[in-house]
Amino acid sequence: MAAAGGRTLGRSSFSRATSNPVASSSGAAGVRIGPNGAAFVSSGIPDLDRILGGGFLLGSVVMIMEDADAPHHLLLLRCFMSQGVVHKQPLLFSGAMKEPRLFLGTLPAPVSSSKEDGRHRAMGAAASSDGRANDEGLRIAWQYKKYFGDDSRAEHKDNKQEFSNDFDLRKPLERHLLNGQNIECVSIQDADTLSSLQDCCSAFLSKLPRKDGGSLTAGRIAIQSLCAPQCRYFEKDWDMVSFIRSLKAMVRSSNSVAVITFPSTVLSNSFCKRWQHLADTLLSIKAIPDEDKDLAKLLTGYQDMVGFLHVHKVAQTNSQVPVILEASTLSLKLRKRRLLVLERLNQAPVDGSTGPSSAASSSCSSQGSQLDF
């Protein structure tokens, strides 16, 4: 009896749950229950959900460090917002612009063939070009079935909403989905302080109290370029840190997720570190320079990449099952010029016909500190 109890304890505390992965009852649209009862909402990018161990953890603050050379962070923010609109979840958007509601017109629409695209993802989206694509795809698909069982396909059979959709970045979201939704927009461009935004967040989150059991109505907060230089409160560093701390406390006690993007280059090193420590999940975006011959030789599929995504930290609130990343640096690619996918970096094979491989090995070592294979 003791041995059986020990096996049960080990399975419930330190193993992935293989049943009831998605909370589909009691109106819990777009909420997934993971190991140890942790609740997730989708980031809007199926690959990112898989990498983070289920998606964005409810009650957490996700921070994305922008790249000054390209606005690729907007791809992540738009997919996150569109996923909430598709699931009819309350949404609060704030940006450093005169009319933030106009930003809703740039949200992408879900593709009709997301089921087929998802199958392609599972069967070799991250496969390398060295002849092992089929074996790698089968291994990934088998692992997916092992952890999630057949429940991942039960949603399609029952005509229920998918937890995570693929979005067509070339097609805007239909206007009727934006009308009548619980969507609030707040401009922070002309604000002298962040008190008005804090009040809006407090009122928004007060409608989404955390509950144990029952209906799970998840909300989403999206804040674009919080420390943008055009905002009047830009030089008030401690006020911005105080706002993030307050928002983190409010989000932690609610059924919601807050995503904040910020240009880290405009902050001092000390305050940039403070912002990073306040994040539950921390991501950064890096654009790929044009015609980088060294990277083109080092990486396979370089011509299809638009940037890199680096995972610095993953939320681990109330979890005994830590997320172990297979790789912390991933490539951002646009499949068919419309679908955003994340893939592990694959090193290009060394061409031995040009002579000794010392040059190739030296180039690999020079990139080792920046790229994680």
Short mmCIF file of the C-alpha atoms (twelve columns), coordinates in Angstrom:
data_MODEL
# 
_entry.id   MODEL 
# 
loop_
_atom_site.group_PDB 
_atom_site.id 
_atom_site.type_symbol 
_atom_site.label_atom_id 
_atom_site.label_alt_id 
_atom_site.label_comp_id 
_atom_site.label_asym_id 
_atom_site.label_seq_id 
_atom_site.Cartn_x 
_atom_site.Cartn_y 
_atom_site.Cartn_z 
_atom_site.pdbx_PDB_model_num 
ATOM 1   C CA . MET A 1   0.000   0.000  0.000   1 
ATOM 2   C CA . ALA A 2   2.876   2.343  0.850   1 
ATOM 3   C CA . ALA A 3   4.587   1.556  -2.426  1 
ATOM 4   C CA . ALA A 4   1.398   2.191  -4.373  1 
ATOM 5   C CA . GLY A 5   0.884   5.461  -2.515  1 
ATOM 6   C CA . GLY A 6   4.453   6.461  -3.322  1 
ATOM 7   C CA . ARG A 7   3.905   5.859  -7.011  1 
ATOM 8   C CA . THR A 8   0.717   7.866  -6.947  1 
ATOM 9   C CA . LEU A 9   2.451   10.768 -5.199  1 
ATOM 10  C CA . GLY A 10  5.303   10.779 -7.671  1 
ATOM 11  C CA . ARG A 11  2.954   10.711 -10.646 1 
ATOM 12  C CA . SER A 12  0.779   13.561 -9.403  1 
ATOM 13  C CA . SER A 13  3.596   15.853 -8.251  1 
ATOM 14  C CA . PHE A 14  6.390   15.432 -10.738 1 
ATOM 15  C CA . SER A 15  4.862   14.032 -13.941 1 
ATOM 16  C CA . ARG A 16  2.860   15.650 -16.665 1 
ATOM 17  C CA . ALA A 17  -0.871  15.146 -16.385 1 
ATOM 18  C CA . THR A 18  -2.174  13.003 -19.245 1 
ATOM 19  C CA . SER A 19  -5.885  13.617 -18.720 1 
ATOM 20  C CA . ASN A 20  -8.108  16.674 -18.824 1 
ATOM 21  C CA . PRO A 21  -5.525  18.950 -20.395 1 
ATOM 22  C CA . VAL A 22  -8.073  21.519 -21.509 1 
ATOM 23  C CA . ALA A 23  -10.741 23.001 -19.294 1 
ATOM 24  C CA . SER A 24  -13.638 22.892 -21.737 1 
ATOM 25  C CA . SER A 25  -16.502 22.940 -19.275 1 
ATOM 26  C CA . SER A 26  -18.237 25.707 -17.370 1 
ATOM 27  C CA . GLY A 27  -17.588 28.246 -20.131 1 
ATOM 28  C CA . ALA A 28  -13.798 28.110 -19.838 1 
ATOM 29  C CA . ALA A 29  -13.116 29.050 -23.458 1 
ATOM 30  C CA . GLY A 30  -9.447  29.373 -24.264 1 
ATOM 31  C CA . VAL A 31  -8.179  28.207 -20.853 1 
ATOM 32  C CA . ARG A 32  -6.005  25.104 -20.538 1 
ATOM 33  C CA . ILE A 33  -5.371  23.269 -17.285 1 
ATOM 34  C CA . GLY A 34  -1.826  21.945 -17.137 1 
ATOM 35  C CA . PRO A 35  0.242   20.070 -14.541 1 
ATOM 36  C CA . ASN A 36  -0.721  20.633 -10.889 1 
ATOM 37  C CA . GLY A 37  -3.818  22.591 -11.888 1 
ATOM 38  C CA . ALA A 38  -1.908  25.488 -13.472 1 
ATOM 39  C CA . ALA A 39  -4.145  27.431 -15.875 1 
ATOM 40  C CA . PHE A 40  -2.833  28.812 -19.177 1 
ATOM 41  C CA . VAL A 41  -4.066  31.002 -21.988 1 
ATOM 42  C CA . SER A 42  -2.622  30.816 -25.461 1 
ATOM 43  C CA . SER A 43  -0.036  33.285 -26.688 1 
ATOM 44  C CA . GLY A 44  -1.616  33.091 -30.134 1 
ATOM 45  C CA . ILE A 45  1.424   31.220 -31.466 1 
ATOM 46  C CA . PRO A 46  1.137   27.402 -31.131 1 
ATOM 47  C CA . ASP A 47  4.912   26.962 -31.232 1 
ATOM 48  C CA . LEU A 48  5.420   29.429 -28.378 1 
ATOM 49  C CA . ASP A 49  2.743   27.704 -26.289 1 
ATOM 50  C CA . ARG A 50  4.580   24.408 -26.684 1 
ATOM 51  C CA . ILE A 51  7.941   25.962 -25.841 1 
ATOM 52  C CA . LEU A 52  6.632   27.630 -22.671 1 
ATOM 53  C CA . GLY A 53  4.997   24.428 -21.430 1 
ATOM 54  C CA . GLY A 54  1.364   25.287 -22.182 1 
ATOM 55  C CA . GLY A 55  1.145   29.004 -22.927 1 
ATOM 56  C CA . PHE A 56  1.046   32.110 -20.743 1 
ATOM 57  C CA . LEU A 57  0.336   31.287 -17.110 1 
ATOM 58  C CA . LEU A 58  -2.780  32.919 -15.672 1 
ATOM 59  C CA . GLY A 59  -1.853  35.533 -13.085 1 
ATOM 60  C CA . SER A 60  1.529   36.311 -14.646 1 
ATOM 61  C CA . VAL A 61  3.181   39.279 -16.332 1 
ATOM 62  C CA . VAL A 62  4.916   38.648 -19.653 1 
ATOM 63  C CA . MET A 63  7.478   41.206 -20.788 1 
ATOM 64  C CA . ILE A 64  8.924   41.422 -24.299 1 
ATOM 65  C CA . MET A 65  12.099  43.390 -24.929 1 
ATOM 66  C CA . GLU A 66  11.760  45.189 -28.240 1 
ATOM 67  C CA . ASP A 67  14.436  45.452 -30.880 1 
ATOM 68  C CA . ALA A 68  15.269  48.943 -32.069 1 
ATOM 69  C CA . ASP A 69  15.956  47.751 -35.622 1 
ATOM 70  C CA . ALA A 70  12.598  46.113 -36.413 1 
ATOM 71  C CA . PRO A 71  9.052   45.993 -34.975 1 
ATOM 72  C CA . HIS A 72  8.894   42.208 -34.767 1 
ATOM 73  C CA . HIS A 73  7.556   42.429 -31.204 1 
ATOM 74  C CA . LEU A 74  4.268   43.614 -32.715 1 
ATOM 75  C CA . LEU A 75  3.842   40.187 -34.310 1 
ATOM 76  C CA . LEU A 76  3.746   38.573 -30.866 1 
ATOM 77  C CA . LEU A 77  1.512   41.287 -29.413 1 
ATOM 78  C CA . ARG A 78  -1.017  41.124 -32.256 1 
ATOM 79  C CA . CYS A 79  -1.285  37.331 -32.118 1 
ATOM 80  C CA . PHE A 80  -1.797  37.516 -28.344 1 
ATOM 81  C CA . MET A 81  -4.594  40.059 -28.742 1 
ATOM 82  C CA . SER A 82  -6.245  38.264 -31.673 1 
ATOM 83  C CA . GLN A 83  -6.328  35.006 -29.735 1 
ATOM 84  C CA . GLY A 84  -8.196  36.747 -26.935 1 
ATOM 85  C CA . VAL A 85  -10.707 38.260 -29.355 1 
ATOM 86  C CA . VAL A 86  -11.307 34.874 -31.004 1 
ATOM 87  C CA . HIS A 87  -11.959 33.319 -27.578 1 
ATOM 88  C CA . LYS A 88  -14.195 36.288 -26.635 1 
ATOM 89  C CA . GLN A 89  -12.032 37.093 -23.641 1 
ATOM 90  C CA . PRO A 90  -12.013 40.609 -22.123 1 
ATOM 91  C CA . LEU A 91  -9.158  42.671 -23.552 1 
ATOM 92  C CA . LEU A 92  -7.501  45.908 -22.408 1 
ATOM 93  C CA . PHE A 93  -5.038  47.506 -24.823 1 
ATOM 94  C CA . SER A 94  -2.823  50.488 -24.104 1 
ATOM 95  C CA . GLY A 95  -0.342  52.107 -26.443 1 
ATOM 96  C CA . ALA A 96  1.719   55.231 -26.955 1 
ATOM 97  C CA . MET A 97  -0.509  56.537 -29.754 1 
ATOM 98  C CA . LYS A 98  -3.270  59.086 -30.170 1 
ATOM 99  C CA . GLU A 99  -5.969  56.605 -31.203 1 
ATOM 100 C CA . PRO A 100 -5.117  53.167 -29.786 1 
ATOM 101 C CA . ARG A 101 -8.373  51.696 -31.115 1 
ATOM 102 C CA . LEU A 102 -6.987  52.016 -34.638 1 
ATOM 103 C CA . PHE A 103 -4.410  49.395 -33.667 1 
ATOM 104 C CA . LEU A 104 -7.240  46.842 -33.498 1 
ATOM 105 C CA . GLY A 105 -7.524  47.088 -37.274 1 
ATOM 106 C CA . THR A 106 -4.060  45.528 -37.612 1 
ATOM 107 C CA . LEU A 107 -4.925  42.350 -35.682 1 
ATOM 108 C CA . PRO A 108 -4.582  39.218 -37.847 1 
ATOM 109 C CA . ALA A 109 -7.437  36.844 -38.592 1 
ATOM 110 C CA . PRO A 110 -7.301  33.102 -37.840 1 
ATOM 111 C CA . VAL A 111 -6.646  30.913 -40.864 1 
ATOM 112 C CA . SER A 112 -9.333  28.477 -41.854 1 
ATOM 113 C CA . SER A 113 -6.852  25.622 -42.292 1 
ATOM 114 C CA . SER A 114 -5.277  25.853 -38.827 1 
ATOM 115 C CA . LYS A 115 -5.936  22.158 -38.294 1 
ATOM 116 C CA . GLU A 116 -3.902  21.255 -41.345 1 
ATOM 117 C CA . ASP A 117 -1.149  23.717 -40.466 1 
ATOM 118 C CA . GLY A 118 -1.019  22.292 -36.956 1 
ATOM 119 C CA . ARG A 119 -0.486  18.830 -38.406 1 
ATOM 120 C CA . HIS A 120 2.435   20.140 -40.461 1 
ATOM 121 C CA . ARG A 121 3.886   21.713 -37.323 1 
ATOM 122 C CA . ALA A 122 3.755   18.438 -35.421 1 
ATOM 123 C CA . MET A 123 5.162   16.406 -38.309 1 
ATOM 124 C CA . GLY A 124 8.395   18.278 -38.778 1 
ATOM 125 C CA . ALA A 125 8.286   22.031 -38.432 1 
ATOM 126 C CA . ALA A 126 11.592  21.869 -36.576 1 
ATOM 127 C CA . ALA A 127 13.139  19.111 -38.670 1 
ATOM 128 C CA . SER A 128 16.583  19.693 -40.083 1 
ATOM 129 C CA . SER A 129 17.604  19.321 -43.696 1 
ATOM 130 C CA . ASP A 130 20.143  16.527 -43.170 1 
ATOM 131 C CA . GLY A 131 17.865  13.648 -44.173 1 
ATOM 132 C CA . ARG A 132 16.332  13.046 -40.747 1 
ATOM 133 C CA . ALA A 133 13.168  15.129 -41.284 1 
ATOM 134 C CA . ASN A 134 10.748  12.213 -41.297 1 
ATOM 135 C CA . ASP A 135 12.194  10.547 -38.210 1 
ATOM 136 C CA . GLU A 136 12.271  13.822 -36.310 1 
ATOM 137 C CA . GLY A 137 8.688   14.634 -37.293 1 
ATOM 138 C CA . LEU A 138 7.452   11.236 -36.175 1 
ATOM 139 C CA . ARG A 139 9.263   11.587 -32.867 1 
ATOM 140 C CA . ILE A 140 7.708   15.005 -32.218 1 
ATOM 141 C CA . ALA A 141 4.232   13.750 -33.127 1 
ATOM 142 C CA . TRP A 142 4.651   10.722 -30.866 1 
ATOM 143 C CA . GLN A 143 5.766   12.882 -27.947 1 
ATOM 144 C CA . TYR A 144 2.785   15.181 -28.508 1 
ATOM 145 C CA . LYS A 145 0.396   12.228 -28.390 1 
ATOM 146 C CA . LYS A 146 2.192   10.805 -25.355 1 
ATOM 147 C CA . TYR A 147 1.690   13.900 -23.224 1 
ATOM 148 C CA . PHE A 148 -1.691  15.083 -24.445 1 
ATOM 149 C CA . GLY A 149 -3.301  11.877 -25.624 1 
ATOM 150 C CA . ASP A 150 -6.185  11.997 -28.072 1 
ATOM 151 C CA . ASP A 151 -7.841  14.903 -26.249 1 
ATOM 152 C CA . SER A 152 -6.007  17.352 -28.525 1 
ATOM 153 C CA . ARG A 153 -8.113  16.114 -31.422 1 
ATOM 154 C CA . ALA A 154 -11.303 15.793 -29.416 1 
ATOM 155 C CA . GLU A 155 -11.880 19.524 -29.755 1 
ATOM 156 C CA . HIS A 156 -12.164 19.209 -33.528 1 
ATOM 157 C CA . LYS A 157 -14.525 16.253 -33.244 1 
ATOM 158 C CA . ASP A 158 -16.774 18.077 -30.846 1 
ATOM 159 C CA . ASN A 159 -16.591 21.314 -32.911 1 
ATOM 160 C CA . LYS A 160 -15.192 23.182 -29.935 1 
ATOM 161 C CA . GLN A 161 -12.870 26.151 -30.136 1 
ATOM 162 C CA . GLU A 162 -9.195  25.441 -30.419 1 
ATOM 163 C CA . PHE A 163 -6.939  26.479 -27.584 1 
ATOM 164 C CA . SER A 164 -4.474  28.066 -29.992 1 
ATOM 165 C CA . ASN A 165 -5.043  29.241 -33.559 1 
ATOM 166 C CA . ASP A 166 -2.764  30.017 -36.453 1 
ATOM 167 C CA . PHE A 167 -3.180  33.589 -37.659 1 
ATOM 168 C CA . ASP A 168 -2.824  34.952 -41.179 1 
ATOM 169 C CA . LEU A 169 -0.643  38.046 -40.820 1 
ATOM 170 C CA . ARG A 170 -1.811  39.308 -44.221 1 
ATOM 171 C CA . LYS A 171 -5.529  39.191 -43.421 1 
ATOM 172 C CA . PRO A 172 -7.101  41.542 -40.838 1 
ATOM 173 C CA . LEU A 173 -9.519  40.332 -38.219 1 
ATOM 174 C CA . GLU A 174 -13.147 40.617 -39.235 1 
ATOM 175 C CA . ARG A 175 -14.730 43.792 -37.952 1 
ATOM 176 C CA . HIS A 176 -17.762 42.072 -36.465 1 
ATOM 177 C CA . LEU A 177 -15.464 40.245 -34.037 1 
ATOM 178 C CA . LEU A 178 -14.283 43.585 -32.681 1 
ATOM 179 C CA . ASN A 179 -17.771 45.049 -32.333 1 
ATOM 180 C CA . GLY A 180 -19.677 44.156 -29.206 1 
ATOM 181 C CA . GLN A 181 -16.633 42.653 -27.558 1 
ATOM 182 C CA . ASN A 182 -15.399 43.631 -24.108 1 
ATOM 183 C CA . ILE A 183 -12.444 45.563 -25.523 1 
ATOM 184 C CA . GLU A 184 -11.042 48.683 -23.900 1 
ATOM 185 C CA . CYS A 185 -8.373  50.959 -25.351 1 
ATOM 186 C CA . VAL A 186 -6.325  53.521 -23.423 1 
ATOM 187 C CA . SER A 187 -3.814  56.030 -24.776 1 
ATOM 188 C CA . ILE A 188 -0.730  56.777 -22.673 1 
ATOM 189 C CA . GLN A 189 0.988   59.153 -25.073 1 
ATOM 190 C CA . ASP A 190 -0.171  62.409 -23.460 1 
ATOM 191 C CA . ALA A 191 -0.318  61.115 -19.885 1 
ATOM 192 C CA . ASP A 192 1.857   62.907 -17.345 1 
ATOM 193 C CA . THR A 193 1.642   59.948 -14.966 1 
ATOM 194 C CA . LEU A 194 0.617   56.308 -15.111 1 
ATOM 195 C CA . SER A 195 -2.124  56.710 -12.528 1 
ATOM 196 C CA . SER A 196 -4.897  56.749 -15.143 1 
ATOM 197 C CA . LEU A 197 -3.614  53.539 -16.736 1 
ATOM 198 C CA . GLN A 198 -3.289  51.961 -13.301 1 
ATOM 199 C CA . ASP A 199 -6.907  52.868 -12.510 1 
ATOM 200 C CA . CYS A 200 -8.064  51.373 -15.813 1 
ATOM 201 C CA . CYS A 201 -6.155  48.155 -15.121 1 
ATOM 202 C CA . SER A 202 -7.582  47.976 -11.610 1 
ATOM 203 C CA . ALA A 203 -11.156 48.415 -12.853 1 
ATOM 204 C CA . PHE A 204 -10.572 45.874 -15.626 1 
ATOM 205 C CA . LEU A 205 -9.058  43.239 -13.325 1 
ATOM 206 C CA . SER A 206 -11.711 43.720 -10.639 1 
ATOM 207 C CA . LYS A 207 -14.152 42.011 -13.013 1 
ATOM 208 C CA . LEU A 208 -11.879 38.963 -13.242 1 
ATOM 209 C CA . PRO A 209 -11.326 37.726 -9.680  1 
ATOM 210 C CA . ARG A 210 -9.428  34.493 -9.237  1 
ATOM 211 C CA . LYS A 211 -11.718 31.568 -8.430  1 
ATOM 212 C CA . ASP A 212 -11.070 27.989 -7.395  1 
ATOM 213 C CA . GLY A 213 -13.143 25.795 -9.659  1 
ATOM 214 C CA . GLY A 214 -16.241 26.820 -11.539 1 
ATOM 215 C CA . SER A 215 -16.132 29.086 -14.548 1 
ATOM 216 C CA . LEU A 216 -12.750 30.435 -15.639 1 
ATOM 217 C CA . THR A 217 -13.154 33.678 -17.569 1 
ATOM 218 C CA . ALA A 218 -9.676  34.830 -18.514 1 
ATOM 219 C CA . GLY A 219 -8.759  38.407 -19.372 1 
ATOM 220 C CA . ARG A 220 -5.862  39.875 -21.300 1 
ATOM 221 C CA . ILE A 221 -3.939  43.124 -20.900 1 
ATOM 222 C CA . ALA A 222 -1.673  44.261 -23.734 1 
ATOM 223 C CA . ILE A 223 0.585   47.289 -23.244 1 
ATOM 224 C CA . GLN A 224 2.723   48.410 -26.167 1 
ATOM 225 C CA . SER A 225 6.000   50.298 -25.593 1 
ATOM 226 C CA . LEU A 226 5.395   51.221 -21.964 1 
ATOM 227 C CA . CYS A 227 8.545   53.357 -21.719 1 
ATOM 228 C CA . ALA A 228 8.257   54.971 -25.142 1 
ATOM 229 C CA . PRO A 229 10.171  58.300 -25.294 1 
ATOM 230 C CA . GLN A 230 7.127   60.148 -26.683 1 
ATOM 231 C CA . CYS A 231 5.241   59.623 -23.417 1 
ATOM 232 C CA . ARG A 232 5.372   62.549 -21.006 1 
ATOM 233 C CA . TYR A 233 6.197   60.309 -18.027 1 
ATOM 234 C CA . PHE A 234 9.221   58.885 -19.866 1 
ATOM 235 C CA . GLU A 235 11.886  60.200 -17.487 1 
ATOM 236 C CA . LYS A 236 10.010  59.092 -14.346 1 
ATOM 237 C CA . ASP A 237 11.817  55.780 -13.974 1 
ATOM 238 C CA . TRP A 238 10.675  54.989 -10.453 1 
ATOM 239 C CA . ASP A 239 7.040   55.724 -11.325 1 
ATOM 240 C CA . MET A 240 7.194   53.184 -14.149 1 
ATOM 241 C CA . VAL A 241 8.748   50.564 -11.856 1 
ATOM 242 C CA . SER A 242 6.058   51.267 -9.267  1 
ATOM 243 C CA . PHE A 243 3.352   50.797 -11.910 1 
ATOM 244 C CA . ILE A 244 4.763   47.433 -12.994 1 
ATOM 245 C CA . ARG A 245 4.908   46.253 -9.381  1 
ATOM 246 C CA . SER A 246 1.310   47.327 -8.802  1 
ATOM 247 C CA . LEU A 247 0.135   45.695 -12.026 1 
ATOM 248 C CA . LYS A 248 1.950   42.482 -11.159 1 
ATOM 249 C CA . ALA A 249 0.216   42.340 -7.769  1 
ATOM 250 C CA . MET A 250 -3.206  42.940 -9.327  1 
ATOM 251 C CA . VAL A 251 -2.671  40.394 -12.098 1 
ATOM 252 C CA . ARG A 252 -1.424  37.761 -9.643  1 
ATOM 253 C CA . SER A 253 -4.790  37.833 -7.802  1 
ATOM 254 C CA . SER A 254 -6.912  37.705 -10.976 1 
ATOM 255 C CA . ASN A 255 -7.679  35.402 -13.888 1 
ATOM 256 C CA . SER A 256 -5.711  37.389 -16.410 1 
ATOM 257 C CA . VAL A 257 -2.383  37.757 -18.178 1 
ATOM 258 C CA . ALA A 258 -0.575  41.021 -18.896 1 
ATOM 259 C CA . VAL A 259 1.848   41.355 -21.812 1 
ATOM 260 C CA . ILE A 260 4.123   44.413 -21.813 1 
ATOM 261 C CA . THR A 261 6.532   45.335 -24.590 1 
ATOM 262 C CA . PHE A 262 9.230   47.913 -23.945 1 
ATOM 263 C CA . PRO A 263 12.244  49.317 -25.817 1 
ATOM 264 C CA . SER A 264 15.036  48.285 -23.492 1 
ATOM 265 C CA . THR A 265 17.622  50.473 -25.229 1 
ATOM 266 C CA . VAL A 266 16.033  53.689 -23.921 1 
ATOM 267 C CA . LEU A 267 16.353  52.567 -20.301 1 
ATOM 268 C CA . SER A 268 19.488  52.753 -18.202 1 
ATOM 269 C CA . ASN A 269 21.161  49.451 -17.437 1 
ATOM 270 C CA . SER A 270 20.052  49.470 -13.795 1 
ATOM 271 C CA . PHE A 271 16.385  50.127 -14.557 1 
ATOM 272 C CA . CYS A 272 16.399  47.688 -17.457 1 
ATOM 273 C CA . LYS A 273 17.545  44.988 -15.013 1 
ATOM 274 C CA . ARG A 274 14.765  45.974 -12.591 1 
ATOM 275 C CA . TRP A 275 12.171  45.592 -15.332 1 
ATOM 276 C CA . GLN A 276 13.521  42.179 -16.254 1 
ATOM 277 C CA . HIS A 277 13.406  40.960 -12.644 1 
ATOM 278 C CA . LEU A 278 9.766   42.043 -12.355 1 
ATOM 279 C CA . ALA A 279 8.739   39.879 -15.309 1 
ATOM 280 C CA . ASP A 280 7.343   36.393 -14.705 1 
ATOM 281 C CA . THR A 281 8.057   35.422 -18.311 1 
ATOM 282 C CA . LEU A 282 10.741  37.379 -20.151 1 
ATOM 283 C CA . LEU A 283 11.259  37.292 -23.913 1 
ATOM 284 C CA . SER A 284 13.387  39.366 -26.247 1 
ATOM 285 C CA . ILE A 285 13.277  39.942 -29.991 1 
ATOM 286 C CA . LYS A 286 16.297  40.436 -32.219 1 
ATOM 287 C CA . ALA A 287 16.090  41.295 -35.899 1 
ATOM 288 C CA . ILE A 288 18.344  39.562 -38.408 1 
ATOM 289 C CA . PRO A 289 20.682  41.948 -40.236 1 
ATOM 290 C CA . ASP A 290 20.360  41.980 -43.998 1 
ATOM 291 C CA . GLU A 291 22.888  39.985 -45.971 1 
ATOM 292 C CA . ASP A 292 24.735  38.588 -42.965 1 
ATOM 293 C CA . LYS A 293 27.001  36.140 -44.764 1 
ATOM 294 C CA . ASP A 294 28.386  34.623 -41.572 1 
ATOM 295 C CA . LEU A 295 24.934  33.704 -40.279 1 
ATOM 296 C CA . ALA A 296 23.887  32.473 -43.706 1 
ATOM 297 C CA . LYS A 297 26.769  29.996 -43.637 1 
ATOM 298 C CA . LEU A 298 26.147  29.022 -40.024 1 
ATOM 299 C CA . LEU A 299 22.383  28.401 -40.050 1 
ATOM 300 C CA . THR A 300 20.117  26.352 -42.300 1 
ATOM 301 C CA . GLY A 301 17.007  28.105 -43.549 1 
ATOM 302 C CA . TYR A 302 18.533  31.516 -42.925 1 
ATOM 303 C CA . GLN A 303 16.816  33.016 -45.972 1 
ATOM 304 C CA . ASP A 304 13.386  32.339 -44.418 1 
ATOM 305 C CA . MET A 305 14.171  33.913 -41.033 1 
ATOM 306 C CA . VAL A 306 12.991  37.370 -40.030 1 
ATOM 307 C CA . GLY A 307 14.458  37.438 -36.527 1 
ATOM 308 C CA . PHE A 308 15.357  35.603 -33.343 1 
ATOM 309 C CA . LEU A 309 13.313  35.099 -30.197 1 
ATOM 310 C CA . HIS A 310 15.183  34.476 -26.946 1 
ATOM 311 C CA . VAL A 311 13.453  33.014 -23.881 1 
ATOM 312 C CA . HIS A 312 15.147  34.451 -20.792 1 
ATOM 313 C CA . LYS A 313 12.668  33.349 -18.133 1 
ATOM 314 C CA . VAL A 314 9.514   31.217 -17.888 1 
ATOM 315 C CA . ALA A 315 6.852   31.723 -15.217 1 
ATOM 316 C CA . GLN A 316 6.968   29.017 -12.521 1 
ATOM 317 C CA . THR A 317 4.309   30.249 -10.085 1 
ATOM 318 C CA . ASN A 318 2.914   27.477 -7.846  1 
ATOM 319 C CA . SER A 319 4.410   24.758 -10.003 1 
ATOM 320 C CA . GLN A 320 6.383   21.649 -9.097  1 
ATOM 321 C CA . VAL A 321 7.019   20.827 -12.754 1 
ATOM 322 C CA . PRO A 322 9.618   23.271 -14.090 1 
ATOM 323 C CA . VAL A 323 9.759   23.982 -17.798 1 
ATOM 324 C CA . ILE A 324 13.029  22.712 -19.229 1 
ATOM 325 C CA . LEU A 325 13.723  24.476 -22.501 1 
ATOM 326 C CA . GLU A 326 15.191  22.462 -25.336 1 
ATOM 327 C CA . ALA A 327 16.685  25.703 -26.664 1 
ATOM 328 C CA . SER A 328 16.491  29.280 -25.458 1 
ATOM 329 C CA . THR A 329 17.080  30.925 -28.846 1 
ATOM 330 C CA . LEU A 330 14.637  30.293 -31.683 1 
ATOM 331 C CA . SER A 331 14.166  31.620 -35.168 1 
ATOM 332 C CA . LEU A 332 11.094  33.554 -36.292 1 
ATOM 333 C CA . LYS A 333 9.919   32.505 -39.709 1 
ATOM 334 C CA . LEU A 334 6.959   33.399 -41.889 1 
ATOM 335 C CA . ARG A 335 5.602   30.246 -43.476 1 
ATOM 336 C CA . LYS A 336 3.909   30.949 -46.807 1 
ATOM 337 C CA . ARG A 337 4.541   34.607 -45.951 1 
ATOM 338 C CA . ARG A 338 1.590   34.626 -43.597 1 
ATOM 339 C CA . LEU A 339 2.039   32.183 -40.670 1 
ATOM 340 C CA . LEU A 340 4.412   32.992 -37.830 1 
ATOM 341 C CA . VAL A 341 6.364   29.938 -36.671 1 
ATOM 342 C CA . LEU A 342 9.204   29.389 -34.216 1 
ATOM 343 C CA . GLU A 343 11.895  26.823 -34.893 1 
ATOM 344 C CA . ARG A 344 15.058  25.658 -33.215 1 
ATOM 345 C CA . LEU A 345 18.288  26.762 -34.838 1 
ATOM 346 C CA . ASN A 346 19.958  24.153 -36.991 1 
ATOM 347 C CA . GLN A 347 23.629  24.397 -37.800 1 
ATOM 348 C CA . ALA A 348 24.458  24.201 -41.478 1 
ATOM 349 C CA . PRO A 349 26.635  21.256 -42.520 1 
ATOM 350 C CA . VAL A 350 30.320  22.009 -42.928 1 
ATOM 351 C CA . ASP A 351 31.489  21.898 -46.527 1 
ATOM 352 C CA . GLY A 352 34.720  19.906 -46.457 1 
ATOM 353 C CA . SER A 353 35.422  20.407 -50.158 1 
ATOM 354 C CA . THR A 354 36.839  23.879 -49.536 1 
ATOM 355 C CA . GLY A 355 39.621  22.591 -47.338 1 
ATOM 356 C CA . PRO A 356 40.137  22.438 -43.580 1 
ATOM 357 C CA . SER A 357 37.102  23.117 -41.454 1 
ATOM 358 C CA . SER A 358 38.955  25.402 -39.075 1 
ATOM 359 C CA . ALA A 359 37.299  28.484 -40.514 1 
ATOM 360 C CA . ALA A 360 33.843  26.997 -40.103 1 
ATOM 361 C CA . SER A 361 34.551  25.875 -36.572 1 
ATOM 362 C CA . SER A 362 35.873  29.293 -35.622 1 
ATOM 363 C CA . SER A 363 32.725  30.939 -36.954 1 
ATOM 364 C CA . CYS A 364 30.624  28.566 -34.882 1 
ATOM 365 C CA . SER A 365 32.542  29.355 -31.742 1 
ATOM 366 C CA . SER A 366 32.219  33.082 -32.335 1 
ATOM 367 C CA . GLN A 367 28.420  32.746 -32.465 1 
ATOM 368 C CA . GLY A 368 28.163  30.317 -29.579 1 
ATOM 369 C CA . SER A 369 27.501  32.958 -26.960 1 
ATOM 370 C CA . GLN A 370 24.624  34.491 -28.947 1 
ATOM 371 C CA . LEU A 371 22.859  31.508 -30.495 1 
ATOM 372 C CA . ASP A 372 21.685  28.429 -28.645 1 
ATOM 373 C CA . PHE A 373 21.337  25.309 -30.777 1 
# 
